[in-house]
Coordinates of C-alpha atoms and ligand atoms in Angstrom, one line a residue:
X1 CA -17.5 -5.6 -18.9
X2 CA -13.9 -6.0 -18.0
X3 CA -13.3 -4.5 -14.4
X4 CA -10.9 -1.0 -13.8
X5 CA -7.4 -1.8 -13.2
X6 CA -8.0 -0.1 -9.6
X7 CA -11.1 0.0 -7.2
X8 CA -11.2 1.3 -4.0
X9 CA -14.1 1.6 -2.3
X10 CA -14.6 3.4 1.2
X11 CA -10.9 2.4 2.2
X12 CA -10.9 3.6 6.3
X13 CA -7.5 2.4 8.2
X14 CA -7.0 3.1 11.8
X15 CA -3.4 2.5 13.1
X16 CA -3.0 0.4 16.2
X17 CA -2.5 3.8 18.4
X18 CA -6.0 4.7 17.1
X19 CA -4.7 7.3 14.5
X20 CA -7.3 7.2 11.3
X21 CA -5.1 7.7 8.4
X22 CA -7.8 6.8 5.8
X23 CA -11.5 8.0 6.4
X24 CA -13.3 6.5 3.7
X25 CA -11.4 6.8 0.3
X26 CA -13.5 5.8 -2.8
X27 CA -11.8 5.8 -6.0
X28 CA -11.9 4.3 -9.0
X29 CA -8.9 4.2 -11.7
X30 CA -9.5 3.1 -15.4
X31 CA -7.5 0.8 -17.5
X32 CA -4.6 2.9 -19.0
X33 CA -4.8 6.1 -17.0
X34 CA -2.2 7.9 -16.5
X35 CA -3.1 9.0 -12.7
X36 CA -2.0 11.2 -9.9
X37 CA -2.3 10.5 -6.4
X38 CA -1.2 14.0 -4.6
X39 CA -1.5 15.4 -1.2
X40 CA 0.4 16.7 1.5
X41 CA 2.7 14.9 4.1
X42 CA 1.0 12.5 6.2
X43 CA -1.7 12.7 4.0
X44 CA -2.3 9.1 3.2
X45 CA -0.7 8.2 0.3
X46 CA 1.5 5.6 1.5
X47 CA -1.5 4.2 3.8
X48 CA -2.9 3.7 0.5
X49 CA -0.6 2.1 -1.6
X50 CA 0.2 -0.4 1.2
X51 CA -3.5 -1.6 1.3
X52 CA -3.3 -1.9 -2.5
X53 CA -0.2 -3.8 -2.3
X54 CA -1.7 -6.2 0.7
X55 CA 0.8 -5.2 3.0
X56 CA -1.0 -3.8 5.4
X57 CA -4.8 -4.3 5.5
X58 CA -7.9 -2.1 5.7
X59 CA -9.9 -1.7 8.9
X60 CA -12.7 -1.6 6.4
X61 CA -13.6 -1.5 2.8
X62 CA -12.2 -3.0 -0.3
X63 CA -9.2 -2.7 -2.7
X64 CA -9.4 -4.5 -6.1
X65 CA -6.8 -4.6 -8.5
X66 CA -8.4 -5.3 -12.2
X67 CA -11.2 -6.7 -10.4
X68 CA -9.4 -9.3 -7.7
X69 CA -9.6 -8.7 -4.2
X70 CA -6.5 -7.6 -2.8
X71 CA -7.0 -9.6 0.5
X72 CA -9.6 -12.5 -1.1
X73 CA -6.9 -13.1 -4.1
X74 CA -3.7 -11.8 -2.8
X75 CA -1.4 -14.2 -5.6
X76 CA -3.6 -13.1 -8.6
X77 CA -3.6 -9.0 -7.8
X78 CA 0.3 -9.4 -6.3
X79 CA 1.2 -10.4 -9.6
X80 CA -1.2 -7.9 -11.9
X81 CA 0.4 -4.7 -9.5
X82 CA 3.9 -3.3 -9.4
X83 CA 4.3 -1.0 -6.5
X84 CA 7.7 1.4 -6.3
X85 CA 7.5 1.9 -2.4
X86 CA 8.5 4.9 -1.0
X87 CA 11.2 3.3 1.3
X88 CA 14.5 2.0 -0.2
X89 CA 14.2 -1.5 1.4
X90 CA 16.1 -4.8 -0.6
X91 CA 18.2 -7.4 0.5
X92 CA 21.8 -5.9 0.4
X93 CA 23.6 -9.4 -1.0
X94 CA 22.5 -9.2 -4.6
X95 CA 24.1 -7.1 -7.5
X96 CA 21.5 -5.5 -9.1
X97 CA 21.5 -8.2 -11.8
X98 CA 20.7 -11.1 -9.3
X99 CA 18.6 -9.1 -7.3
X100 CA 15.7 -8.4 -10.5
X101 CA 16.5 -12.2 -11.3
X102 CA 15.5 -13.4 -8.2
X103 CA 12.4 -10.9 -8.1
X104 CA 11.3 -12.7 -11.1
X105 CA 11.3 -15.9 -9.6
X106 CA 9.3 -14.6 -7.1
X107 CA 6.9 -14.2 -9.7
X108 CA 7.4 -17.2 -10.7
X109 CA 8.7 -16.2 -14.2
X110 CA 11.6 -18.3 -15.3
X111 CA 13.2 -16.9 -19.0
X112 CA 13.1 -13.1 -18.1
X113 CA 16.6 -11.8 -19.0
X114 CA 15.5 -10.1 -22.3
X115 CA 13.0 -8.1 -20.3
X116 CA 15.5 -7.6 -17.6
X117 CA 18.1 -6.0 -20.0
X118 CA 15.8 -3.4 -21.2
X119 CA 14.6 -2.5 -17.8
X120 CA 18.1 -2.0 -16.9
X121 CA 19.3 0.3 -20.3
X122 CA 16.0 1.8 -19.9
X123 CA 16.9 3.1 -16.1
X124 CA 20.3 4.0 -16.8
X125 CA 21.7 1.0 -14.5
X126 CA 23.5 -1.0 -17.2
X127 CA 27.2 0.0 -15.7
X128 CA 26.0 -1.3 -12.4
X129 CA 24.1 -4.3 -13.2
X130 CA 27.1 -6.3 -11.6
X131 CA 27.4 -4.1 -8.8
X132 CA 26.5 -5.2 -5.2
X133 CA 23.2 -3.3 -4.6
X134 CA 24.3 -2.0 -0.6
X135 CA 27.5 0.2 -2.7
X136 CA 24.9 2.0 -5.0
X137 CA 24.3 6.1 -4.3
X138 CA 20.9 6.7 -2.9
X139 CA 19.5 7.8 -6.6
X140 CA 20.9 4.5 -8.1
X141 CA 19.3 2.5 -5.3
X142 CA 16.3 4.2 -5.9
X143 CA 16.2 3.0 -10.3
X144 CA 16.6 -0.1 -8.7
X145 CA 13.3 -0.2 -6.6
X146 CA 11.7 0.7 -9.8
X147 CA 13.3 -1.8 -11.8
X148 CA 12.0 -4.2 -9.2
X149 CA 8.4 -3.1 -9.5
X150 CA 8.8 -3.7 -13.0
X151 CA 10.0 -7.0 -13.5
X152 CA 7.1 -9.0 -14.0
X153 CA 5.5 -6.6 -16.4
X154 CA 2.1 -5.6 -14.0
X155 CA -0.4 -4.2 -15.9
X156 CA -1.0 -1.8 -13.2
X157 CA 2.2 0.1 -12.0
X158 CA 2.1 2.3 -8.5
X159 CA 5.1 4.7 -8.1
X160 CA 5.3 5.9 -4.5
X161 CA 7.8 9.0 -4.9
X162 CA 10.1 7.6 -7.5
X163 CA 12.0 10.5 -8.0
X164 CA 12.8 11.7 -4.3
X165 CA 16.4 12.5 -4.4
X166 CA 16.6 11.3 -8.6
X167 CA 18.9 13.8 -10.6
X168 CA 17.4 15.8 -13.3
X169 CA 18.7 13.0 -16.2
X170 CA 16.9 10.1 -14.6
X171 CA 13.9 12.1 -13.8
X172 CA 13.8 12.5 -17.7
X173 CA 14.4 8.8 -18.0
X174 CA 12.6 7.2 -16.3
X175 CA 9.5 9.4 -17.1
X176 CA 10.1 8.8 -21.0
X177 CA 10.6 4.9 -19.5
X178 CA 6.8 5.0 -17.9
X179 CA 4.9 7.1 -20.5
X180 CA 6.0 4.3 -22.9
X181 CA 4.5 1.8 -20.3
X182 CA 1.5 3.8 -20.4
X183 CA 1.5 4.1 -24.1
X184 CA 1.6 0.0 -23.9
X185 CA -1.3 -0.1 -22.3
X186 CA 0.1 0.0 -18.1
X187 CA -2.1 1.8 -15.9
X188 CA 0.4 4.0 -14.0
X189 CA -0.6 5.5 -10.7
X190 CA 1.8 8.2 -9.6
X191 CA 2.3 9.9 -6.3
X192 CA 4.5 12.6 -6.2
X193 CA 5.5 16.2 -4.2
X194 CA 7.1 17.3 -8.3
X195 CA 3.7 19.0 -9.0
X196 CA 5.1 20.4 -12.5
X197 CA 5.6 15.9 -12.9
X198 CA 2.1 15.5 -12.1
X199 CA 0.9 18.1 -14.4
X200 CA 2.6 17.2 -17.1
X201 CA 2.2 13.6 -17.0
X202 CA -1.3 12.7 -15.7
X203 CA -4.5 12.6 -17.1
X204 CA -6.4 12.9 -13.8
X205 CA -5.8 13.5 -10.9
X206 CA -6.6 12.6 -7.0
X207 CA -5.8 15.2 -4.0
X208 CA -6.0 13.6 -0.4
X209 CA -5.8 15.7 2.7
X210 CA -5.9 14.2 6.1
X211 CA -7.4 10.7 4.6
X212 CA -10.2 12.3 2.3
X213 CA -10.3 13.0 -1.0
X214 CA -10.6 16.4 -1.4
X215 CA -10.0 16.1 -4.9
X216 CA -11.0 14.2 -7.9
X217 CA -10.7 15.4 -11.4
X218 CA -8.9 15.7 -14.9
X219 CA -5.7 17.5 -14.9
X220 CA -7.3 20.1 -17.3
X221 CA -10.8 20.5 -15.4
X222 CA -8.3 21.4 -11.8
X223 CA -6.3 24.0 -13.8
X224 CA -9.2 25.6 -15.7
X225 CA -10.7 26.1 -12.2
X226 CA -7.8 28.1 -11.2
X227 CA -7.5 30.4 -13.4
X228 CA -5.2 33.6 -12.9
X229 CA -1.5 35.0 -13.1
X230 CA 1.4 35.2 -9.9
X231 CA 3.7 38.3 -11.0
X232 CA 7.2 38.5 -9.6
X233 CA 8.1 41.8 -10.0
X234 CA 11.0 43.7 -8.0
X235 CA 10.8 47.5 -8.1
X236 CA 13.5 50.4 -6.9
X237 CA 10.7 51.8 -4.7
X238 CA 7.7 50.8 -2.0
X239 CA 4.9 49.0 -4.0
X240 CA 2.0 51.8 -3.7
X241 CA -0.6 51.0 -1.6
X242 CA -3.7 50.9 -4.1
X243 CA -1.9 47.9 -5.2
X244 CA -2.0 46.1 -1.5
X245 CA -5.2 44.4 -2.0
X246 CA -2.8 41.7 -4.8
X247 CA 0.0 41.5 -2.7
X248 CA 0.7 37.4 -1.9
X249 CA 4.0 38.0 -0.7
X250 CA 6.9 41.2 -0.1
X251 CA 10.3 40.6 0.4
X252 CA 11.8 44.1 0.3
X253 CA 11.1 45.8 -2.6
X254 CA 10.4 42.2 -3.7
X255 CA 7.0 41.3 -4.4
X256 CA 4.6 38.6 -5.3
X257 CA 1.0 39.4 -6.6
X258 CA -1.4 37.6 -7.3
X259 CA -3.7 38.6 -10.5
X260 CA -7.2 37.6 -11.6
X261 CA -6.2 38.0 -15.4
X262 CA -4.0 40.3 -17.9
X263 CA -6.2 43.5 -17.7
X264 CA -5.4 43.6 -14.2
X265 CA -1.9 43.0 -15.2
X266 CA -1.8 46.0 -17.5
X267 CA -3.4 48.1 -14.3
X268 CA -0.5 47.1 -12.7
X269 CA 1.9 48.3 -14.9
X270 CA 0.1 51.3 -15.2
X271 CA -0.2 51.9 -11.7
X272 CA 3.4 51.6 -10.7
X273 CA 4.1 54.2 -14.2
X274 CA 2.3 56.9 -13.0
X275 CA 3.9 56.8 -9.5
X276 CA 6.8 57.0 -11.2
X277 CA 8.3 53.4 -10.0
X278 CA 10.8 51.7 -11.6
X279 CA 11.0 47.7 -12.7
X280 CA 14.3 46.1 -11.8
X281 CA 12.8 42.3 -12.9
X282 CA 9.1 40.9 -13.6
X283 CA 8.1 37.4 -14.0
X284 CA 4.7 36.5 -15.0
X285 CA 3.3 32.7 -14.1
X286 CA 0.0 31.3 -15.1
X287 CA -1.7 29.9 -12.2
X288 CA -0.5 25.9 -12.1
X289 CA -1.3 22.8 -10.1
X290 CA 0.8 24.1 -7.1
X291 CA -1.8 26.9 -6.8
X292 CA -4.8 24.6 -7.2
X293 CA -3.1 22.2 -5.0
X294 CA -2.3 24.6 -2.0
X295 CA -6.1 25.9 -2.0
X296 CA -7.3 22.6 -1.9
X297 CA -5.2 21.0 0.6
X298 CA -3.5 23.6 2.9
X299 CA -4.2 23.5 6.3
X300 CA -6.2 27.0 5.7
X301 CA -8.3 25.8 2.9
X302 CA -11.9 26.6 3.2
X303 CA -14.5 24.4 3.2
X304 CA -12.6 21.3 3.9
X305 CA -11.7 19.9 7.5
Ligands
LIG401 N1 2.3 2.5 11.4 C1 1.7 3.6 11.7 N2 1.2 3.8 12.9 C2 0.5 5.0 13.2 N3 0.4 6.0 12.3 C3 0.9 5.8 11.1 C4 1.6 4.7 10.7 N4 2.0 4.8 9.5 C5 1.6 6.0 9.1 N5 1.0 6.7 10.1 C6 0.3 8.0 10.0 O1 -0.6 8.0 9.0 C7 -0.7 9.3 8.3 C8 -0.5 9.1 6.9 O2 0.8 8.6 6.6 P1 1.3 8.2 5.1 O3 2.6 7.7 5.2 O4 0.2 7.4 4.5 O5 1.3 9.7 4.5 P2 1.7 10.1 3.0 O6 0.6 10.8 2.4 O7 2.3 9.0 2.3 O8 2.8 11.2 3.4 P3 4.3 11.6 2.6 O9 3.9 12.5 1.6 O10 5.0 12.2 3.7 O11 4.9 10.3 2.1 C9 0.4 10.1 9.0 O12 -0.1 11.0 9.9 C10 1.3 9.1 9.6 O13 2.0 9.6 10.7
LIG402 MG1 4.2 8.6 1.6

């Protein structure tokens, strides 16, 4: 049986100052998946994807990566992960060149400059692969954190916010970059506040909340049990009050509502025909993974604590 490119099994981490940021995380990621790893701030993301990487360790439980022990074989699972941390951290002295040459003799990987040239066209760096990595902008700085994760071709790939502060054309690259990864094969792990990214781009999906998994599911199976409509609707009047019991939000005569389906839709309309209202703009939204995210994880959220 060959082993899942990530195991995690009742991963708890206490902070020196006592704070529990993981309370027993089990999860288990296939080879290939395409996976989401969502939750709030402070949730425990980062907590996580340290412990994978071995850079900070566990008070208890264990973390394997395509079966090694992250802490028992730290050079064999170093070198099967790639991690994209969060923080934009790299010695300043390198052009970007030199600095993903060097990572690869980290690695230990000697003849790499073929691979090294495609990551670069691929991220849209190649006009600054000469350039001193401390005068990049903050986007550019952050292609090159994920150039660096990628260097030595790990077969499992963890992207800690890669596209905090990424314009809208490298968003589009790089994701078109790592679904070709995927495609090859690369277990991506993704964690991201872009919801519409995560819905679009994994297969399943993991929500924490205060160190739990409150979560666990595919991407279909999460949206399928939120089913319903938002309508945005602005009117030239009050909204009538038989229509209170829908109202999410009211901003003037500005109004969000939330719907169970499109009969209740048409209601609506009909409603606000006979009183004679008028509609200035309406926008209609199926329910997404925002709205199955913020039951499940706001800090009003039944059933969870
Ligand atoms: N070194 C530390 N010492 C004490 N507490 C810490 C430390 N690092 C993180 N924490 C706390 O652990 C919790 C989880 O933090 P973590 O960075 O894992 O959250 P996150 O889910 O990655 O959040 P974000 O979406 O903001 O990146 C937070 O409450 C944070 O304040
Ligand atoms: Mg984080």
């Amino acid at each position: 049986m060959t082993s899942a490119a990530l195991t995690i099994h009742q991963a708890v981490k206490t902070y020196s100052n006592g704070f529990t940021a993981l309370k027993g995380v089990s999860l288990i990621v296939e080879t290939g998946e395409f996976f989401g790893l969502l939750g709030p701030n402070g949730a425990g993301k980062t907590t996580l994807i340290s412990a994978m990487a071995g850079l900070s360790r566990l008070t208890s439980g264990q973390i394997a990566i395509c079966g090694h022990d992250v802490y028992k074989e730290p050079d064999i699972s170093r070198k099967l992960l790639g991690v994209v941390p969060q923080e934009l951290v790299f010695d300043p002295f390198f052009t970007v060149r030199e600095a993903l040459r060097f990572q690869s003799g980290y690695f230990g990987i000697r003849h790499n400059d073929d691979w090294i040239d495609e990551i670069i066209a691929s991220l849209g760096l190649s006009d600054k692969a000469n350039t001193n990595t401390r005068n990049l902008s903050g986007g550019m700085k952050r292609r090159v954190m994920v150039a660096l994760a990628l260097v030595h071709k790990p077969p499992v790939i963890v992207l800690d916010e890669p596209t905090a502060g990424v314009d809208v054309e490298l968003r589009q690259n790089l994701w078109q970059f790592i679904t070709r990864l995927n495609q090859q094969g690369h277990t991506i792990i993704l964690t991201t506040h872009y919801l519409e990214e995560a819905q679009m781009l994994c297969g399943r999906i993991a929500m924490l909340k205060h160190g739990q998994i409150v979560a666990l599911d595919s991407t279909r199976n999460l949206l399928n049990a939120e089913p319903g409509l938002r309508l945005q609707i602005s009117l030239d009047q009050t909204l009538p009050a038989s229509l209170h019991h829908c109202l999410l939000q009211a901003d003037g005569h500005n109004y969000q509502l939330k719907l169970t389906d499109y009969p209740e839709l048409s209601m609506v309309l009909q409603t606000l025909q006979a009183a004679h209202i008028n509609i200035k703009s309406l926008r209609i939204m199926e329910n997404d993974l925002e709205d199955v995210f913020l039951r499940l994880t706001s800090d009003h959220a039944k059933g969870v604590a």
